[in-house]
Coordinates of C-alpha atoms and ligand atoms in Angstrom, one line a residue:
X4 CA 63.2 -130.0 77.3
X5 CA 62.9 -129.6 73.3
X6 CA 60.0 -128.5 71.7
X7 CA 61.3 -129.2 68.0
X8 CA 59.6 -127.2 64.7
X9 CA 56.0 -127.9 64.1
X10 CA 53.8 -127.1 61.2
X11 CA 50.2 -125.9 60.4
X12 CA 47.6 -127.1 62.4
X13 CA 45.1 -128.3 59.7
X14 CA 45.2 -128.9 56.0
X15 CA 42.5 -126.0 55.8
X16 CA 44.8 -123.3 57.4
X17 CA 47.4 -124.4 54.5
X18 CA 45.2 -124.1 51.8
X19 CA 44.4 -120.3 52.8
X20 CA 48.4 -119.7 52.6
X21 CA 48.4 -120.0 48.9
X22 CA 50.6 -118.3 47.2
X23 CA 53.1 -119.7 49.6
X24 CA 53.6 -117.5 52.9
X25 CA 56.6 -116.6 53.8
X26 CA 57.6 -119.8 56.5
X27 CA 59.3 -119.6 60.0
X28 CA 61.0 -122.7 60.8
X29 CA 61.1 -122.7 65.2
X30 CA 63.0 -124.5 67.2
X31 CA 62.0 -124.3 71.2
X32 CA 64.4 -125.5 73.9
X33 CA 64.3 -124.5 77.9
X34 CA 61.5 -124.4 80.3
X35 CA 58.0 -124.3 80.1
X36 CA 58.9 -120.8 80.1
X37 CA 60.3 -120.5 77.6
X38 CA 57.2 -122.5 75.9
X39 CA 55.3 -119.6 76.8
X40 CA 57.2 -117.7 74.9
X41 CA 57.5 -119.8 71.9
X42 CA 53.9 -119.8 71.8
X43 CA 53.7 -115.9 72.0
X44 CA 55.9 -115.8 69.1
X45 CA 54.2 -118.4 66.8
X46 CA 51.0 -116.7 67.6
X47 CA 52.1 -113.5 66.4
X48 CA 53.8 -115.2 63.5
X49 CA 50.2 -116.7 62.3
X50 CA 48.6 -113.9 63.2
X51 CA 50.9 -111.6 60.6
X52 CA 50.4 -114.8 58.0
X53 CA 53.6 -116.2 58.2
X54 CA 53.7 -119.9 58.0
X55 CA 55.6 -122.5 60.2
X56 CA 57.8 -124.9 58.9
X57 CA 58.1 -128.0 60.4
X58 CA 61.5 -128.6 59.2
X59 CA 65.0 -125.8 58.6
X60 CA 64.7 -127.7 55.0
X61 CA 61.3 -126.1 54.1
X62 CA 61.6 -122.5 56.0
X63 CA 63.0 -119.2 54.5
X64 CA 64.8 -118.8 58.2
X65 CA 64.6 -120.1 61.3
X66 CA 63.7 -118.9 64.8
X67 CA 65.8 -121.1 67.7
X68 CA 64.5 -120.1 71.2
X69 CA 67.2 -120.9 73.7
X70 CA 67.9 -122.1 77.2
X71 CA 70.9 -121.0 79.4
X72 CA 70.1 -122.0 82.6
X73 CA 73.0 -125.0 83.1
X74 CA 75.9 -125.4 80.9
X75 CA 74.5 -128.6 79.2
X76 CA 71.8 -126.4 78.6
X77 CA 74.0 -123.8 76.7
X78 CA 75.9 -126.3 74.8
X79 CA 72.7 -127.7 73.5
X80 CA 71.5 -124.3 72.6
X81 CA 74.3 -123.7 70.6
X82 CA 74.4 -126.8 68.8
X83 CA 70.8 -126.3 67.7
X84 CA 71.9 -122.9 66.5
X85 CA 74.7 -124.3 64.6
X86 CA 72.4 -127.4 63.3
X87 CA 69.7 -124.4 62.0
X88 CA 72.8 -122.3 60.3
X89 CA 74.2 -125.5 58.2
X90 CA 70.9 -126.6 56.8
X91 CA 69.0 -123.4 56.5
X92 CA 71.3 -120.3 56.8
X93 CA 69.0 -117.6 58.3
X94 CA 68.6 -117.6 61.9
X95 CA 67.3 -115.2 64.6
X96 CA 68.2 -116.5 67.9
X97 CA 65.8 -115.7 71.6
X98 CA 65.5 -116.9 74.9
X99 CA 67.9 -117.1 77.8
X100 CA 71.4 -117.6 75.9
X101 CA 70.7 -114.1 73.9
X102 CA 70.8 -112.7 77.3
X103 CA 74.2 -114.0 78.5
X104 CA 76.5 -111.1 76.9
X105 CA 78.0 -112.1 73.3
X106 CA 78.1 -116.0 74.3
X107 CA 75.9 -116.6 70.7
X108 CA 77.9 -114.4 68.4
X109 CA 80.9 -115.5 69.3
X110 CA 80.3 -119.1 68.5
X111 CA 77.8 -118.7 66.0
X112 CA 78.6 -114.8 64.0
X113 CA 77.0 -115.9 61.3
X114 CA 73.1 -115.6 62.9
X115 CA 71.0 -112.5 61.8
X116 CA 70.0 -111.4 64.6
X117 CA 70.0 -112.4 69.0
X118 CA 67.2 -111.1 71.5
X119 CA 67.2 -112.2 75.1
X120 CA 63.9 -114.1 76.8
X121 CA 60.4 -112.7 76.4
X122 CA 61.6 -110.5 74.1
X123 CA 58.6 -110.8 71.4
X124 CA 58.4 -107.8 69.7
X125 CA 62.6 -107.5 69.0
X126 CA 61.6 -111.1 67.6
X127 CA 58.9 -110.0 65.3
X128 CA 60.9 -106.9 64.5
X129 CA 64.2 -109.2 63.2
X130 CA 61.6 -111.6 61.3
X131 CA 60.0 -108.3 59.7
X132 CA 63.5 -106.9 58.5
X133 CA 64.6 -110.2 57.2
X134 CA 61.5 -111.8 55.5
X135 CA 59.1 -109.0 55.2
X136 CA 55.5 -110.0 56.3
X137 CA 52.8 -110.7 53.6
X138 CA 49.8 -108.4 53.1
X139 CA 47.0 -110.4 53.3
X140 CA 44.0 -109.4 55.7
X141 CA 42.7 -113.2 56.1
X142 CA 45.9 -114.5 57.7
X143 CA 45.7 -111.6 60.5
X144 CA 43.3 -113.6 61.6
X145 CA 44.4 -116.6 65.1
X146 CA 42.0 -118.4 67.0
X147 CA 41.6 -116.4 70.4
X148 CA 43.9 -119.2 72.2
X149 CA 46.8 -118.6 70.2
X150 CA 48.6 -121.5 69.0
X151 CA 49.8 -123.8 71.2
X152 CA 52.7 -125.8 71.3
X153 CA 51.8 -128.8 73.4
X154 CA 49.0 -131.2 72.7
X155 CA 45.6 -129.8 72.1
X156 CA 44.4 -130.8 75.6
X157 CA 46.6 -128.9 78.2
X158 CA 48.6 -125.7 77.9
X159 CA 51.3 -123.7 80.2
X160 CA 49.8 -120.4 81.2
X161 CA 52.6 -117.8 82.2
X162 CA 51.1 -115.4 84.9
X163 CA 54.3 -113.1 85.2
X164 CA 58.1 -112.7 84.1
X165 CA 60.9 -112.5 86.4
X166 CA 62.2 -112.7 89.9
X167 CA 62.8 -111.0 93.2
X168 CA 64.7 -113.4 94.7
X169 CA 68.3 -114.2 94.3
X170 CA 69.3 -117.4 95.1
X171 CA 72.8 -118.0 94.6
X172 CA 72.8 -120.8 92.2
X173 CA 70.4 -119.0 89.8
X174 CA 71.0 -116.6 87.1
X175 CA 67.6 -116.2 86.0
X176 CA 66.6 -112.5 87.6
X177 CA 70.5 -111.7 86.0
X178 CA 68.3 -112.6 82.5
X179 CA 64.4 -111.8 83.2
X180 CA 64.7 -109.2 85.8
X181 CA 62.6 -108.8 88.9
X182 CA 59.1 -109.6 89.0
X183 CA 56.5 -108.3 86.8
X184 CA 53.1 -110.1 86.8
X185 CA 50.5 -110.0 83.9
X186 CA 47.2 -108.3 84.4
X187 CA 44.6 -110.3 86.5
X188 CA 42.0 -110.2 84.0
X189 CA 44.3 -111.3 80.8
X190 CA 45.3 -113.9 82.9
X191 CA 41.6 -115.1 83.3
X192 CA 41.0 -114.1 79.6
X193 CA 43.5 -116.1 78.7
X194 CA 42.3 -119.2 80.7
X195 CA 39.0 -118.9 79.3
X196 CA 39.9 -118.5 75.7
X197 CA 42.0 -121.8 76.3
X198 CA 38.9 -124.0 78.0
X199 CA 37.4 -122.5 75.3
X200 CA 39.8 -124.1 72.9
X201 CA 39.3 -127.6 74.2
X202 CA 42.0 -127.2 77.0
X203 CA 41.6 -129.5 79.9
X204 CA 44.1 -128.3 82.1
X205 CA 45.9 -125.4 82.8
X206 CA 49.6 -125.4 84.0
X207 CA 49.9 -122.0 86.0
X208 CA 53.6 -121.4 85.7
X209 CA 55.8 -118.5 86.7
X210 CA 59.5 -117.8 88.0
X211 CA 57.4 -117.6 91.5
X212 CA 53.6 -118.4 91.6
X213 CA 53.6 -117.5 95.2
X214 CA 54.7 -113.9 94.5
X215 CA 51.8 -113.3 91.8
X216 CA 50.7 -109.4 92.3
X217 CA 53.4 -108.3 94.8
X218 CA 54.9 -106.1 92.6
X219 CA 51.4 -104.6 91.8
X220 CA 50.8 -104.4 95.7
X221 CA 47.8 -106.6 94.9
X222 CA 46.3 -104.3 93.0
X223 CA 42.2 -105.0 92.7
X224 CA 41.5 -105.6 88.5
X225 CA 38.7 -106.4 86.5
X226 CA 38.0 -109.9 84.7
X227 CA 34.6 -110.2 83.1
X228 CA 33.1 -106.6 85.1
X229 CA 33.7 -108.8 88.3
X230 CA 36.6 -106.9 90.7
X231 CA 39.6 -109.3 90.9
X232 CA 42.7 -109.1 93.2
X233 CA 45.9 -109.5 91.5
X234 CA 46.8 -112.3 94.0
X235 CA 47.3 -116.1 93.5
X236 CA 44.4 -116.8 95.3
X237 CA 42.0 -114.7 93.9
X238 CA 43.1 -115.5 90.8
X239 CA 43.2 -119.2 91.0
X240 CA 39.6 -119.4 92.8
X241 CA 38.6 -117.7 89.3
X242 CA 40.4 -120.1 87.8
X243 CA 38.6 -123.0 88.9
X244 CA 35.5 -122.1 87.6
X245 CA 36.1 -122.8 84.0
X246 CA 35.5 -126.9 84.7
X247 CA 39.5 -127.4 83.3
X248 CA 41.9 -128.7 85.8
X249 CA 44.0 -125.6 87.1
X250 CA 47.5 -126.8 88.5
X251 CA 50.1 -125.4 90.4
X252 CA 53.8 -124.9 89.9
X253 CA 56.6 -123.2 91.2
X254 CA 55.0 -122.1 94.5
X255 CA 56.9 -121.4 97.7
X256 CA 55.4 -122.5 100.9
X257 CA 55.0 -118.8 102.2
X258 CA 51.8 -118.7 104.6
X259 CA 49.2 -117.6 102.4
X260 CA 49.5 -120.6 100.3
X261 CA 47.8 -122.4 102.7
X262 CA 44.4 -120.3 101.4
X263 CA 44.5 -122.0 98.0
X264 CA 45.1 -125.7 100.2
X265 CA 41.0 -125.5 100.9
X266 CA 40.2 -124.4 96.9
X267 CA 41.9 -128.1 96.2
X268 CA 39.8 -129.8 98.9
X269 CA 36.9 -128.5 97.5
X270 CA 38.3 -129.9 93.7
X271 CA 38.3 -126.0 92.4
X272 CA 41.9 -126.1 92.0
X273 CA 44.1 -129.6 91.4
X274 CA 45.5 -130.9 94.7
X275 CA 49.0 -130.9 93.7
X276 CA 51.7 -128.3 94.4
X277 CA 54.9 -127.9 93.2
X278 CA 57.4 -126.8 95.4
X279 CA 60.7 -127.0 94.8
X280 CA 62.3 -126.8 98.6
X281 CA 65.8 -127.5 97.2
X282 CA 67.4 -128.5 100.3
X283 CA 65.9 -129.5 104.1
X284 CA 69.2 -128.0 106.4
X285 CA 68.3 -124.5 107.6
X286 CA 72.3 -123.3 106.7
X287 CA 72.5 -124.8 103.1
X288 CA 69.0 -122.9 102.8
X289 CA 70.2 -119.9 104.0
X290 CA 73.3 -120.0 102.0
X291 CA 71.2 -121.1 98.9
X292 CA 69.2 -117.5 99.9
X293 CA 65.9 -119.1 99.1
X294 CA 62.8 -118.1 99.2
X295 CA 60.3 -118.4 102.9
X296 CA 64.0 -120.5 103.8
X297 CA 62.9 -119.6 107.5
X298 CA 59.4 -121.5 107.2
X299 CA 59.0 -124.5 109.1
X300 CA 58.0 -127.0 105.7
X301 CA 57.7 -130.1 107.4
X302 CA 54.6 -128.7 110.1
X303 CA 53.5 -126.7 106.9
X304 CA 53.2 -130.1 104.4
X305 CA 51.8 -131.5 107.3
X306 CA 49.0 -128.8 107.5
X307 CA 48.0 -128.5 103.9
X308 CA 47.3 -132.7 104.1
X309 CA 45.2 -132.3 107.4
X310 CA 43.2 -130.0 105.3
X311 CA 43.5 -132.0 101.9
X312 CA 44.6 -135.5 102.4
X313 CA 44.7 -136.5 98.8
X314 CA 47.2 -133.2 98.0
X315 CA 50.3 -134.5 95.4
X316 CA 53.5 -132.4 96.8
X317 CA 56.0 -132.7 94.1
X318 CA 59.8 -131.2 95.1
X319 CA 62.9 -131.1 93.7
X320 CA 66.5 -131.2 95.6
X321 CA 70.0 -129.8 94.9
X322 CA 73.1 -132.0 96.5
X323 CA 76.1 -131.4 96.9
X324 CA 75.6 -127.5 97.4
X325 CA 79.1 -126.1 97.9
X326 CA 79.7 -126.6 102.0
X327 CA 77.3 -129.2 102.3
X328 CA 78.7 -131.9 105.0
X329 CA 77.8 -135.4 105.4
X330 CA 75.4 -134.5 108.6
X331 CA 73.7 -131.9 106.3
X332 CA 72.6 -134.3 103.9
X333 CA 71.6 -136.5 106.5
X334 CA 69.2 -134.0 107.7
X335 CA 68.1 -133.9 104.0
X336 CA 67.2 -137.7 103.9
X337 CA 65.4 -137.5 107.3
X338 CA 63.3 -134.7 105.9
X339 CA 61.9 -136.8 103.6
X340 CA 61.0 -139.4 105.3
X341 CA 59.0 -137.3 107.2
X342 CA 57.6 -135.5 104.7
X343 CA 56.6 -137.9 102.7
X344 CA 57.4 -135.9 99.7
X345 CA 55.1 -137.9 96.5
X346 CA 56.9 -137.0 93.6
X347 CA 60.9 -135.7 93.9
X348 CA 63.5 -134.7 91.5
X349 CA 66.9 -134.2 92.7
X350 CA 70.5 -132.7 90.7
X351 CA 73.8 -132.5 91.6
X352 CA 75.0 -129.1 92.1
X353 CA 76.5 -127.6 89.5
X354 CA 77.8 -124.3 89.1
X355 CA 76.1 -122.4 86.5
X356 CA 78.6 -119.0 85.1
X357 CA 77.8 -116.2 87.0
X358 CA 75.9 -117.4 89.9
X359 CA 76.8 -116.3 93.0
X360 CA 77.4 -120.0 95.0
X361 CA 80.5 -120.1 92.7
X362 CA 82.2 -118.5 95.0
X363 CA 81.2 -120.1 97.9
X364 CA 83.9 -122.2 99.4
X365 CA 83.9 -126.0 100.0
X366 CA 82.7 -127.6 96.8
X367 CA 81.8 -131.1 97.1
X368 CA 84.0 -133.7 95.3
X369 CA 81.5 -134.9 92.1
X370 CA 82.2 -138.2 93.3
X371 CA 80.7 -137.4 96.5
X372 CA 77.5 -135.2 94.9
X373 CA 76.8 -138.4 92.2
X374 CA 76.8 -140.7 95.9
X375 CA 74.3 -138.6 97.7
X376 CA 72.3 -138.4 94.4
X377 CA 71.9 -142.1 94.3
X378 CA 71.5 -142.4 98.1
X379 CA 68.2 -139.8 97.5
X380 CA 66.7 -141.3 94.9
X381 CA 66.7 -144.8 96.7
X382 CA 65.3 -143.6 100.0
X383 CA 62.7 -141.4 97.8
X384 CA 61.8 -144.0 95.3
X385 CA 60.3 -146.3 98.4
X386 CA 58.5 -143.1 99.6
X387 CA 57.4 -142.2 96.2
X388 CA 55.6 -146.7 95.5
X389 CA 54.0 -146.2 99.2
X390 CA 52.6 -142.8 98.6
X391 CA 51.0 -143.9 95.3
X392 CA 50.1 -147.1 96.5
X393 CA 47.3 -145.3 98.8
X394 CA 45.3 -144.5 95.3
X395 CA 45.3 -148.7 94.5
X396 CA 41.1 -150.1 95.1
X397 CA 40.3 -146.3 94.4
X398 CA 37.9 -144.6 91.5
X399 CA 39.8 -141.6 90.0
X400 CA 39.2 -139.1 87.4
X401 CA 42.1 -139.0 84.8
X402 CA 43.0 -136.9 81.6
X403 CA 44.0 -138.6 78.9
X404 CA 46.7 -138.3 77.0
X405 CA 46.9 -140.6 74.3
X406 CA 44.3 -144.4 72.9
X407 CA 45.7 -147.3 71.3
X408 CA 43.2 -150.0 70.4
X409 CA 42.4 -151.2 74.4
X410 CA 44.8 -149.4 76.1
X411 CA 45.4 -145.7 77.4
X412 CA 48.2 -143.4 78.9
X413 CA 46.3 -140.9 81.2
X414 CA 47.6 -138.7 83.9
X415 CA 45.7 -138.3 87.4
X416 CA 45.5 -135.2 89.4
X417 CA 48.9 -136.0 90.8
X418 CA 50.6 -136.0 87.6
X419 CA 52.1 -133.2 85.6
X420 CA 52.7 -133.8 81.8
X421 CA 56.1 -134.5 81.0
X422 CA 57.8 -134.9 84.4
X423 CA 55.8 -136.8 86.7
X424 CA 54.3 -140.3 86.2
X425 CA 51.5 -141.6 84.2
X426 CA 48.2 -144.1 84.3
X427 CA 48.6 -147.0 81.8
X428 CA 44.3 -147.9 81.4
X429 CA 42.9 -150.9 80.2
X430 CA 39.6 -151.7 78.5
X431 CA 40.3 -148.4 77.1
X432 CA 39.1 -148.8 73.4
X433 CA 35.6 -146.3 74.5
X434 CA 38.5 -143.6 76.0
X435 CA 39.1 -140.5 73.6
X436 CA 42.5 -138.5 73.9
X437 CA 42.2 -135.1 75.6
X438 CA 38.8 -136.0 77.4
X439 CA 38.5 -137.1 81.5
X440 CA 37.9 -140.5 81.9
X441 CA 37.4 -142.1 85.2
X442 CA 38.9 -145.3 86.2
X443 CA 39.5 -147.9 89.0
X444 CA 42.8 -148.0 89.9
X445 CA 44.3 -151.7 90.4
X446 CA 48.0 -151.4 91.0
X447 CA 51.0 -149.0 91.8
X448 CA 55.0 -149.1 91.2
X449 CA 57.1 -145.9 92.4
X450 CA 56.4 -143.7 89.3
X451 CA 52.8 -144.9 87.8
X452 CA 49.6 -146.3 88.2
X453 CA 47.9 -148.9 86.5
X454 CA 44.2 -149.0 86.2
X455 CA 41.1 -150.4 84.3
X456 CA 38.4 -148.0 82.5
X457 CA 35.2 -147.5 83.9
X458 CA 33.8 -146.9 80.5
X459 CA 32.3 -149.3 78.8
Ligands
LIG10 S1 63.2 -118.2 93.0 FE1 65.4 -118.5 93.0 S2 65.8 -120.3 91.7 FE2 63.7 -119.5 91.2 S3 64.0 -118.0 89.6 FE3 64.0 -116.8 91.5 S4 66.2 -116.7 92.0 FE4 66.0 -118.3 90.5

C-alpha cells in the first residue's frame, strides 16, 4: 500500500508559511503501520514549521518511509528510494527496510541518512541536521489530531509497537521488537482528539490487538480522571463512547476476545473482527508457531455469532506453507465452509529473508501454491456473495466515502477502507462525504453491496 507525498491541508496554512518553509517532500509505503508512523512524523514536521511537498520537484529533501516485509515489498522500497534520489537528491530513508542491516546503503549510498521503523525522533534529528528547522513560534502550532494521511473521515490509531510472538514466516519482531503498548489514556486522548477532528471511524491497529497491555501486566491508567485498564477491552468499551465507529484489526481469537463480542452487539464497538487465522490444519499452525494455534476457531466463530449474528469476520490465509500436503489443504477448504469466513484474503507462501520457515523442509512447487490459491479463492468467493447477500431487503447505516452527482461509494460496518468491499448508493445527490448515511440495501455480488439512500 502507497501513501504518495501530499501537501498542505488548506490554502490558509500556506499563506502562514511565507517566507517559504523549509519543505519535506514524503513518500509512505507499507502497512497501516507504517501509516501511523508517517503520520507521527508529518505531525512533528508541521508542528516544527516545516512544509510538505507534494512532489520530490518542489521539496528541499525528501523523507521515503519503507516497507520490508516481502521481497516485492523491498524492491518497491528501493525503487522509490532511487526514484526520490534522481529527481530531488536529499533523502532520509525510515521504516522497515532501514532495519534490515545495510540492505539501503548498499543499493542506494547516496541517501543522507537510514532509521529503522517508529523511529521518529532519529527522523526529526536527520531532517534538523540537514535542513535546519525555521524559528517561527506560529508554525509550532498542529491541530490536536495531528495530520492525517488518509481522508479526513477515518484514521488508523496504533495502540502499541511490536511483537511477542514469532511466527516463522515473519520478520517483524526481528525489526520492531517485542511488544510495547502505548499508555491507556493517550490512546483514548488520541481517539477523542480525532472524533474531535471530524473522524468517523477509528481503525485500532497493532502488531497484536489481542495482546494490548500484557506487557504492562494490565496495568490500571487514567483517561479523563476515570481509572482505565490497559487491556483491549477496557480500552475499546471507552472507545465506543465517542459516537465514531471503533473497528478491530489484527486480533487473535484468544478467549478474552469473546468480552468485546457483546460491546459489538450492543453497537459500542463495530461488529467486525479481523483475524488473520492463516491456516485451518493444527500441524501447519503449529509449524507456522502462531498465535492461540491450540484454540478451537471454528466453535469460537461460531460463539461470537450466537452472541452477534450480524459480526463481519474478515481472515487472511497463507498456502503453500513449506510441508503443507494435499490433505492439509483440504482441511483448509473444509474450514471454511464451515466457518463461513465473510471477507478472506489469501497469499502464496513466500519466503521472506530471514524468517525462520526458510528452513523448514518440503517447499511447495509454486505451481502447486498458485493451484491451491485459485482453488481458495473460488470456494471463498461463493461463501463470501452468500454471506453478503443476508444484508439484501435490510436498512443499514453506512460511512461514506466519496458523492458524485446521484450516486455514492459508502462502506458498511463490514467494510474496512481499502481492503474489503464497498456500497455503491443511489439517489445519493442529499449524501455528504465523511458523514453516516443510512440506506436500504437492494442487491449483493461477492465483494459489494448495492443500495438506494434513504435520504431524500
Ligand atoms: S503475530 Fe506473528 S505474523 Fe504477526 S507480527 Fe507477530 S510474529 Fe509477525
Amino acid at each position: 500500500m502507497s501513501h504518495p507525498a501530499f501537501g498542505p491541508r488548506d490554502g490558509r496554512e500556506r499563506n502562514a508559511r511565507s517566507p517559504r518553509a523549509p519543505t519535506v517532500g514524503f513518500v509512505s509505503l507499507g502497512c497501516p503501520k507504517a501509516l501511523v508512523d508517517s503520520e507521527q512524523i508529518v505531525t512533528r514536521l508541521r508542528a516544527e514549521g516545516y512544509d510538505i511537498a507534494p512532489s520530490y520537484e518542489g521539496a528541499d529533501l525528501v523523507v521515503v518511509n519503507t516497507c520490508g516485509f516481502i521481497d516485492s515489498a523491498v524492491a518497491e522500497s528501493l525503487d522509490a528510494i532511487g526514484e526520490a534520489l534522481a529527481a530531488n537528491g536529499k533523502v532520509i530513508v525510515t521504516g522497515c527496510l532501514g532495519a534490515q542491516g545495510n540492505v539501503v546503503r548498499e543499493t542506494h549510498p547516496a541517501v543522507l541518512a537510514v532509521t529503522g521503523p517508529h523511529a521518529t525522533e532519529a527522523v526529526m534529528d536527520a531532517v534538523h541536521a540537514h535542513l535546519p528547522k525555521p524559528h517561527d513560534p506560529f508554525l509550532d502550532l498542529v491541530p490536536p489530531q495531528g495530520i492525517k494521511l488518509t481522508p479526513k473521515h477515518y484514521a488508523y490509531l496504533k495502540i502499541s509497537e511490536g511483537c511477542n510472538h514469532r511466527c516463522t514466516f515473519c520478520i517483524i519482531p526481528s525489526m520492531r521488537g517485542d511488544l510495547v503498548s502505548r499508555p491507556v489514556g493517550d490512546v483514548l486522548q488520541d481517539a477523542e482528539n480525532l472524533v474531535k477532528a471530524g473522524v468517523r471511524e477509528l481503525l485500532v491497529v497493532s502488531q497484536d490487538t489481542s495482546a494490548y497491555g500484557v506487557d504492562l501486566k494490565y496495568r490500571t491508567g487514567f483517561w479523563k480522571g476515570r481509572p482505565v485498564k490497559t487491556r483491549m477491552t477496557e480500552m475499546v468499551r471507552h472507545m465506543g463512547e465517542l459516537g465514531a465507529w471503533v473497528r478491530l484489526h489484527y486480533v487473535y481469537p484468544y478467549p478474552h476476545v469473546d468480552e468485546v463480542i457483546p460491546l459489538m452487539a450492543e453497537g459500542r464497538v463495530v461488529p467486525y473482527l479481523d483475524v488473520p487465522f492463516q491456516h485451518a490444519s493444527a500441524r501447519i499452525l503449529r509449524l507456522m508457531k502462531r498465535p492461540a494455534a491450540a484454540e478451537n476457531n471454528l466453535a469460537r466463530v461460531r460463539a461470537w455469532r450466537e452472541v452477534c449474528p450480524d459480526l463481519t469476520v474478515r481472515s487472511t490465509f497463507i498456502v503453500g506453507f513449506p510441508g503443507e500436503t494435499e490433505a492439509e489443504f483440504e482441511e483448509l477448504l473444509t474450514f471454511l465452509e464451515e466457518a463461513q469466513l465473510d471477507r478472506v484474503g489469501c497469499f502464496p507462501y513466500s519466503p521472506v529473508t530471514g524468517a525462520a520457515a526458510n528452513s523448514l523442509p518440503d517447499p511447495v512447487p509454486d505451481d502447486v501454491k498458485q493451484d491451491r490459491l485459485a482453488r481458495l479463492m473460488q470456494v471463498q468467493e461463493r461463501i463470501s456473495a452468500a454471506r453478503l447477500s443476508r444484508w439484501v431487503g435490510r436498512e443499514i447505516d453506512v460511512l461514506v466515502d466519496k458523492v458524485d452527482g446521484n450516486t455514492a461509494q459508502a462502506r458498511s460496518t463490514a467494510d474496512a477502507p481499502e481492503i474489503d468491499g464497498r456500497v455503491y448508493v443511489s439517489q445519493a445527490r442529499w449524501l455528504r462525504a465523511g458523514e453516516f448515511a443510512r440506506v436500504r440495501v437492494t442487491g449483493a455480488d461477492e465483494h459489494d453491496l448495492f443500495a438506494d439512500s434513504l435520504t431524500v
